[in-house]
C-alpha cells in the first residue's frame, strides 16, 4: 500500500506544480461554463435588447440547477475516487467513477423532462414579467434538451480530472465553448434566429463536449472501468452524494436566491423609476459577469480537490494545508483584480451587452459598484467549502456553502427590500459577502489548528 501511495504524484510532487496542473484546467472548465451563458447574453443583448437580457436572467436558475447536479455527482465522485486511491483502495475507486457518470446522465434526463413539462409555471415562479416571458420560453424550450449533455460534460470533467487528465477536462470545455460562440454569431447575428438561435448554439456545443467525455470513459488511465462499475449501487451513490452535497447545495442556494431576487426586483422595480424589466436585466448582467470571476475562484478551489483528497487519505496533512493556502492566495489575487474592474468600468462592461436608456445604465452602474463591493474578499467562502468537501467533511462544507446565499443573503434581502425597496436589494450583497467571508476564516482557522494538534500527536484526523 505504501508503495502505491508513493508512486502517485499527488502525494509526492511539489504542491505548487500540482496546483498549476490541476487548477488551470479546472478554472477553464468553470470559466467555460460561465461563458456559455454570458456569450449567449452578449449576442442576445446586441440582437434582441433589454428584454432578451432579462429573459436569459429568468432562465438562469435552470442552468444553475444543471451545475448543481453536475457538482453533486461530479465533485462527489471525483473526491471519493481520489480518497479511495489515496488509501490504496484501488478496487473500490472505479465504482465511484462509474456510478457518478451514470447518475450524471440520469439526472440530466430527469431535469430535461421536468423542465419541458412544467416550463410555464417554472418561468413565472422565476419572476418573469409578462413582456419578458415569450423570450424566456423560446430560449428554454430549446436549451432544456441540452441539460443531459451539459450535466454529463461538466460533471464528467471532474471525474476525468480526478483520473489525472486535467488537460482533457480543459479540451472538453473549450471545444463546447468555441462551438457555442461561433454558432451564436452565425445563428443570432447572421441568420437572425434570435433567442432560439442562441439556444441551438448552446446545446450543439454541449453535445460535442459530452461526446468527448464518453470517448474518454473507455480510456481511463489509473483504473480500468468495466460494465460492472456502471451498475448503480446504493452504497456508492450515497457516499458520492454525501461528499458532493456541499458543492451542490452552494449552487442550489444560488438558484433559490436568483429566484427570490428576480421576484423582488420585479416587485420593487415596478414602483421605482426603473420599472420591472430594467432591474432584472441589469442584475442578470452583473451576476453573470461576477460569475466569471467566481468561476475562476471556484476552479482554483476545485483544482486543489485531488491534491487535498489524496493527501488527506494518505495522512499527509502538511500538503493539505499547503494546497489550501496556495488556493486562497491565488483566489484573492483574482478577486482583487475583479474588484478594481467592477469599480472603475461598470458602465463599459454593461455596454457590452447592448444599448439601453439612461435609467438602465444608472441602475446597472450602482448595482455593480455597491452589490459587488466585497468581491475582493468573497473568494474565501467557495475555496474553504471545497476544502471541507475534499477532506471528507461534507457537513461543514454544506454549512459553509449555505452561509452566503441562504443563512445571510436571503434573510437580509427580504428585510432590507421590505424596508428600503430597490435600494435595500442593492446593499444586501456586500453585507452577506462580509459575513460569509468572516465565517469561512474562522472555520478554516479552527480546522487547521485541530488538524495540526492531532498530527503532532500522531493521530488520524476524524
mmCIF file of C-alpha atoms in Angstrom, residues 158-382:
data_model
loop_
_atom_site.group_PDB
_atom_site.id
_atom_site.type_symbol
_atom_site.label_atom_id
_atom_site.label_comp_id
_atom_site.label_asym_id
_atom_site.label_seq_id
_atom_site.Cartn_x
_atom_site.Cartn_y
_atom_site.Cartn_z
ATOM 1 C CA UNK A 158 -14.327 16.422 -12.721
ATOM 2 C CA UNK A 159 -14.086 12.624 -12.925
ATOM 3 C CA UNK A 160 -11.598 12.892 -15.769
ATOM 4 C CA UNK A 161 -9.540 15.414 -13.797
ATOM 5 C CA UNK A 162 -9.519 13.030 -10.821
ATOM 6 C CA UNK A 163 -8.126 10.345 -13.149
ATOM 7 C CA UNK A 164 -5.108 12.580 -13.679
ATOM 8 C CA UNK A 165 -6.117 14.120 -17.014
ATOM 9 C CA UNK A 166 -6.884 17.775 -16.273
ATOM 10 C CA UNK A 167 -5.838 18.727 -19.783
ATOM 11 C CA UNK A 168 -8.619 16.610 -21.252
ATOM 12 C CA UNK A 169 -11.128 18.364 -18.981
ATOM 13 C CA UNK A 170 -9.947 21.647 -20.450
ATOM 14 C CA UNK A 171 -10.315 20.312 -24.002
ATOM 15 C CA UNK A 172 -13.869 19.173 -23.269
ATOM 16 C CA UNK A 173 -14.975 22.603 -22.146
ATOM 17 C CA UNK A 174 -13.039 24.668 -24.651
ATOM 18 C CA UNK A 175 -14.433 22.627 -27.539
ATOM 19 C CA UNK A 176 -18.003 23.275 -26.431
ATOM 20 C CA UNK A 177 -17.356 26.964 -25.800
ATOM 21 C CA UNK A 178 -15.724 27.604 -29.166
ATOM 22 C CA UNK A 179 -18.570 25.852 -30.996
ATOM 23 C CA UNK A 180 -21.152 27.793 -28.985
ATOM 24 C CA UNK A 181 -19.502 31.141 -29.720
ATOM 25 C CA UNK A 182 -19.092 30.535 -33.449
ATOM 26 C CA UNK A 183 -22.651 29.258 -33.841
ATOM 27 C CA UNK A 184 -24.006 32.163 -31.769
ATOM 28 C CA UNK A 185 -22.513 34.584 -34.279
ATOM 29 C CA UNK A 186 -23.980 32.611 -37.189
ATOM 30 C CA UNK A 187 -27.427 31.838 -35.751
ATOM 31 C CA UNK A 188 -28.142 35.063 -33.870
ATOM 32 C CA UNK A 189 -26.442 37.751 -35.930
ATOM 33 C CA UNK A 190 -26.167 36.339 -39.451
ATOM 34 C CA UNK A 191 -29.343 34.205 -39.640
ATOM 35 C CA UNK A 192 -31.299 36.471 -37.259
ATOM 36 C CA UNK A 193 -32.688 33.499 -35.262
ATOM 37 C CA UNK A 194 -32.878 35.494 -32.006
ATOM 38 C CA UNK A 195 -33.352 33.609 -28.723
ATOM 39 C CA UNK A 196 -33.792 30.231 -30.432
ATOM 40 C CA UNK A 197 -30.542 30.694 -32.350
ATOM 41 C CA UNK A 198 -28.574 31.278 -29.158
ATOM 42 C CA UNK A 199 -30.224 28.231 -27.601
ATOM 43 C CA UNK A 200 -29.379 25.943 -30.542
ATOM 44 C CA UNK A 201 -25.774 27.142 -30.487
ATOM 45 C CA UNK A 202 -25.581 26.293 -26.795
ATOM 46 C CA UNK A 203 -26.874 22.725 -26.988
ATOM 47 C CA UNK A 204 -24.744 21.824 -30.022
ATOM 48 C CA UNK A 205 -21.631 22.818 -28.080
ATOM 49 C CA UNK A 206 -22.812 20.795 -25.085
ATOM 50 C CA UNK A 207 -23.408 17.690 -27.216
ATOM 51 C CA UNK A 208 -19.857 17.831 -28.570
ATOM 52 C CA UNK A 209 -18.413 18.197 -25.043
ATOM 53 C CA UNK A 210 -20.443 15.251 -23.753
ATOM 54 C CA UNK A 211 -19.284 13.107 -26.682
ATOM 55 C CA UNK A 212 -15.643 13.720 -25.701
ATOM 56 C CA UNK A 213 -16.417 12.645 -22.115
ATOM 57 C CA UNK A 214 -17.941 9.391 -23.363
ATOM 58 C CA UNK A 215 -14.906 8.793 -25.572
ATOM 59 C CA UNK A 216 -12.539 9.226 -22.606
ATOM 60 C CA UNK A 217 -14.511 6.995 -20.232
ATOM 61 C CA UNK A 218 -13.265 3.890 -22.032
ATOM 62 C CA UNK A 219 -9.666 5.056 -21.790
ATOM 63 C CA UNK A 220 -9.227 5.688 -18.060
ATOM 64 C CA UNK A 221 -5.558 5.898 -17.010
ATOM 65 C CA UNK A 222 -5.351 4.956 -13.334
ATOM 66 C CA UNK A 223 -8.021 2.228 -13.290
ATOM 67 C CA UNK A 224 -9.963 0.232 -15.874
ATOM 68 C CA UNK A 225 -13.710 0.838 -15.990
ATOM 69 C CA UNK A 226 -15.826 -2.198 -16.867
ATOM 70 C CA UNK A 227 -19.580 -2.744 -17.176
ATOM 71 C CA UNK A 228 -19.921 -3.744 -13.517
ATOM 72 C CA UNK A 229 -18.619 -0.363 -12.387
ATOM 73 C CA UNK A 230 -21.557 1.365 -14.102
ATOM 74 C CA UNK A 231 -24.185 -0.723 -12.303
ATOM 75 C CA UNK A 232 -25.799 1.617 -9.769
ATOM 76 C CA UNK A 233 -25.146 0.580 -6.173
ATOM 77 C CA UNK A 234 -26.759 2.480 -3.335
ATOM 78 C CA UNK A 235 -23.696 2.472 -1.052
ATOM 79 C CA UNK A 236 -21.541 4.184 -3.685
ATOM 80 C CA UNK A 237 -24.190 6.660 -4.797
ATOM 81 C CA UNK A 238 -24.933 7.589 -1.184
ATOM 82 C CA UNK A 239 -21.251 8.262 -0.491
ATOM 83 C CA UNK A 240 -20.877 10.271 -3.707
ATOM 84 C CA UNK A 241 -23.887 12.407 -2.835
ATOM 85 C CA UNK A 242 -22.757 12.983 0.752
ATOM 86 C CA UNK A 243 -19.384 14.281 -0.436
ATOM 87 C CA UNK A 244 -20.733 16.277 -3.364
ATOM 88 C CA UNK A 245 -23.531 17.779 -1.313
ATOM 89 C CA UNK A 246 -21.598 20.901 -0.309
ATOM 90 C CA UNK A 247 -20.829 21.967 -3.877
ATOM 91 C CA UNK A 248 -24.369 21.079 -4.970
ATOM 92 C CA UNK A 249 -26.010 22.985 -2.124
ATOM 93 C CA UNK A 250 -23.944 26.030 -2.940
ATOM 94 C CA UNK A 251 -25.417 26.062 -6.461
ATOM 95 C CA UNK A 252 -28.924 25.281 -5.228
ATOM 96 C CA UNK A 253 -28.612 28.152 -2.792
ATOM 97 C CA UNK A 254 -27.593 30.410 -5.672
ATOM 98 C CA UNK A 255 -30.636 29.212 -7.616
ATOM 99 C CA UNK A 256 -33.029 29.934 -4.746
ATOM 100 C CA UNK A 257 -31.540 33.398 -4.295
ATOM 101 C CA UNK A 258 -31.800 34.061 -8.034
ATOM 102 C CA UNK A 259 -35.493 33.212 -8.000
ATOM 103 C CA UNK A 260 -36.249 35.339 -4.933
ATOM 104 C CA UNK A 261 -34.061 38.166 -6.211
ATOM 105 C CA UNK A 262 -35.797 38.217 -9.607
ATOM 106 C CA UNK A 263 -39.216 38.392 -7.974
ATOM 107 C CA UNK A 264 -38.169 41.177 -5.615
ATOM 108 C CA UNK A 265 -36.511 43.127 -8.434
ATOM 109 C CA UNK A 266 -39.732 42.897 -10.414
ATOM 110 C CA UNK A 267 -41.879 43.877 -7.423
ATOM 111 C CA UNK A 268 -39.861 46.831 -6.147
ATOM 112 C CA UNK A 269 -38.607 47.825 -9.584
ATOM 113 C CA UNK A 270 -42.226 48.363 -10.669
ATOM 114 C CA UNK A 271 -42.678 51.089 -8.036
ATOM 115 C CA UNK A 272 -39.312 52.735 -8.732
ATOM 116 C CA UNK A 273 -38.062 54.934 -11.545
ATOM 117 C CA UNK A 274 -36.592 51.868 -13.280
ATOM 118 C CA UNK A 275 -39.684 49.731 -13.948
ATOM 119 C CA UNK A 276 -39.996 45.913 -13.883
ATOM 120 C CA UNK A 277 -37.584 44.811 -16.613
ATOM 121 C CA UNK A 278 -34.550 47.105 -16.173
ATOM 122 C CA UNK A 279 -33.517 45.843 -12.686
ATOM 123 C CA UNK A 280 -33.893 42.213 -13.799
ATOM 124 C CA UNK A 281 -31.880 42.781 -16.988
ATOM 125 C CA UNK A 282 -29.102 44.719 -15.211
ATOM 126 C CA UNK A 283 -28.903 42.330 -12.268
ATOM 127 C CA UNK A 284 -28.601 39.441 -14.711
ATOM 128 C CA UNK A 285 -25.653 41.085 -16.431
ATOM 129 C CA UNK A 286 -23.941 41.950 -13.149
ATOM 130 C CA UNK A 287 -24.453 38.473 -11.687
ATOM 131 C CA UNK A 288 -23.180 36.730 -14.816
ATOM 132 C CA UNK A 289 -20.123 38.960 -15.111
ATOM 133 C CA UNK A 290 -19.422 38.299 -11.428
ATOM 134 C CA UNK A 291 -19.917 34.592 -12.120
ATOM 135 C CA UNK A 292 -16.955 34.755 -14.500
ATOM 136 C CA UNK A 293 -14.734 35.913 -11.634
ATOM 137 C CA UNK A 294 -16.417 33.480 -9.235
ATOM 138 C CA UNK A 295 -15.907 30.590 -11.666
ATOM 139 C CA UNK A 296 -12.167 31.258 -11.650
ATOM 140 C CA UNK A 297 -12.133 31.193 -7.847
ATOM 141 C CA UNK A 298 -14.239 28.018 -7.723
ATOM 142 C CA UNK A 299 -11.951 26.483 -10.343
ATOM 143 C CA UNK A 300 -8.942 27.228 -8.155
ATOM 144 C CA UNK A 301 -10.672 25.557 -5.219
ATOM 145 C CA UNK A 302 -11.710 22.551 -7.282
ATOM 146 C CA UNK A 303 -8.202 22.291 -8.682
ATOM 147 C CA UNK A 304 -6.967 21.578 -5.156
ATOM 148 C CA UNK A 305 -9.557 18.812 -4.674
ATOM 149 C CA UNK A 306 -7.429 15.882 -5.953
ATOM 150 C CA UNK A 307 -4.410 17.158 -4.001
ATOM 151 C CA UNK A 308 -6.316 17.663 -0.745
ATOM 152 C CA UNK A 309 -8.350 14.459 -1.042
ATOM 153 C CA UNK A 310 -5.419 12.203 -1.884
ATOM 154 C CA UNK A 311 -3.055 13.606 0.758
ATOM 155 C CA UNK A 312 -5.750 13.639 3.405
ATOM 156 C CA UNK A 313 -6.418 9.975 2.635
ATOM 157 C CA UNK A 314 -2.659 9.333 2.802
ATOM 158 C CA UNK A 315 -2.412 11.323 6.093
ATOM 159 C CA UNK A 316 -0.010 13.889 4.618
ATOM 160 C CA UNK A 317 -1.663 16.827 6.321
ATOM 161 C CA UNK A 318 1.073 19.406 5.700
ATOM 162 C CA UNK A 319 0.466 19.058 1.961
ATOM 163 C CA UNK A 320 -3.248 19.562 2.542
ATOM 164 C CA UNK A 321 -2.584 22.830 4.366
ATOM 165 C CA UNK A 322 -0.152 23.973 1.682
ATOM 166 C CA UNK A 323 -2.676 23.372 -1.096
ATOM 167 C CA UNK A 324 -5.387 25.306 0.724
ATOM 168 C CA UNK A 325 -3.159 28.303 1.437
ATOM 169 C CA UNK A 326 -1.987 28.494 -2.165
ATOM 170 C CA UNK A 327 -5.614 28.385 -3.347
ATOM 171 C CA UNK A 328 -6.564 31.272 -1.057
ATOM 172 C CA UNK A 329 -3.655 33.415 -2.247
ATOM 173 C CA UNK A 330 -4.480 32.790 -5.905
ATOM 174 C CA UNK A 331 -8.195 33.371 -5.305
ATOM 175 C CA UNK A 332 -7.526 36.647 -3.502
ATOM 176 C CA UNK A 333 -5.384 37.914 -6.383
ATOM 177 C CA UNK A 334 -8.151 37.191 -8.909
ATOM 178 C CA UNK A 335 -10.804 38.762 -6.670
ATOM 179 C CA UNK A 336 -8.846 41.984 -6.167
ATOM 180 C CA UNK A 337 -8.366 42.421 -9.922
ATOM 181 C CA UNK A 338 -12.100 41.842 -10.480
ATOM 182 C CA UNK A 339 -12.961 44.374 -7.753
ATOM 183 C CA UNK A 340 -10.886 47.040 -9.490
ATOM 184 C CA UNK A 341 -12.618 46.443 -12.829
ATOM 185 C CA UNK A 342 -16.084 46.402 -11.262
ATOM 186 C CA UNK A 343 -15.478 49.715 -9.520
ATOM 187 C CA UNK A 344 -13.746 51.552 -12.374
ATOM 188 C CA UNK A 345 -15.502 50.252 -15.505
ATOM 189 C CA UNK A 346 -19.105 49.245 -14.705
ATOM 190 C CA UNK A 347 -20.728 51.275 -17.473
ATOM 191 C CA UNK A 348 -18.330 49.976 -20.103
ATOM 192 C CA UNK A 349 -18.999 46.385 -19.037
ATOM 193 C CA UNK A 350 -22.769 46.852 -19.211
ATOM 194 C CA UNK A 351 -22.471 48.474 -22.645
ATOM 195 C CA UNK A 352 -21.000 45.227 -23.992
ATOM 196 C CA UNK A 353 -24.459 43.681 -23.607
ATOM 197 C CA UNK A 354 -26.273 46.181 -25.817
ATOM 198 C CA UNK A 355 -27.736 49.645 -25.510
ATOM 199 C CA UNK A 356 -30.391 50.932 -23.138
ATOM 200 C CA UNK A 357 -31.921 54.005 -21.584
ATOM 201 C CA UNK A 358 -30.122 56.279 -19.145
ATOM 202 C CA UNK A 359 -32.114 54.652 -16.317
ATOM 203 C CA UNK A 360 -30.819 51.273 -17.497
ATOM 204 C CA UNK A 361 -27.198 52.361 -17.186
ATOM 205 C CA UNK A 362 -27.821 54.292 -13.963
ATOM 206 C CA UNK A 363 -29.174 51.224 -12.181
ATOM 207 C CA UNK A 364 -26.550 48.920 -13.685
ATOM 208 C CA UNK A 365 -23.622 51.067 -12.556
ATOM 209 C CA UNK A 366 -24.936 51.419 -8.987
ATOM 210 C CA UNK A 367 -25.683 47.716 -8.766
ATOM 211 C CA UNK A 368 -22.179 46.837 -9.945
ATOM 212 C CA UNK A 369 -20.359 49.132 -7.537
ATOM 213 C CA UNK A 370 -22.407 48.545 -4.400
ATOM 214 C CA UNK A 371 -23.669 44.964 -4.730
ATOM 215 C CA UNK A 372 -20.161 43.638 -5.521
ATOM 216 C CA UNK A 373 -18.224 45.893 -3.147
ATOM 217 C CA UNK A 374 -16.715 42.965 -1.190
ATOM 218 C CA UNK A 375 -15.746 40.993 -4.298
ATOM 219 C CA UNK A 376 -12.124 41.155 -3.157
ATOM 220 C CA UNK A 377 -12.960 39.131 -0.025
ATOM 221 C CA UNK A 378 -15.608 36.672 -1.194
ATOM 222 C CA UNK A 379 -13.107 34.110 -2.556
ATOM 223 C CA UNK A 380 -12.692 32.635 0.925
ATOM 224 C CA UNK A 381 -16.144 31.059 1.079
ATOM 225 C CA UNK A 382 -16.095 28.777 -2.008
#
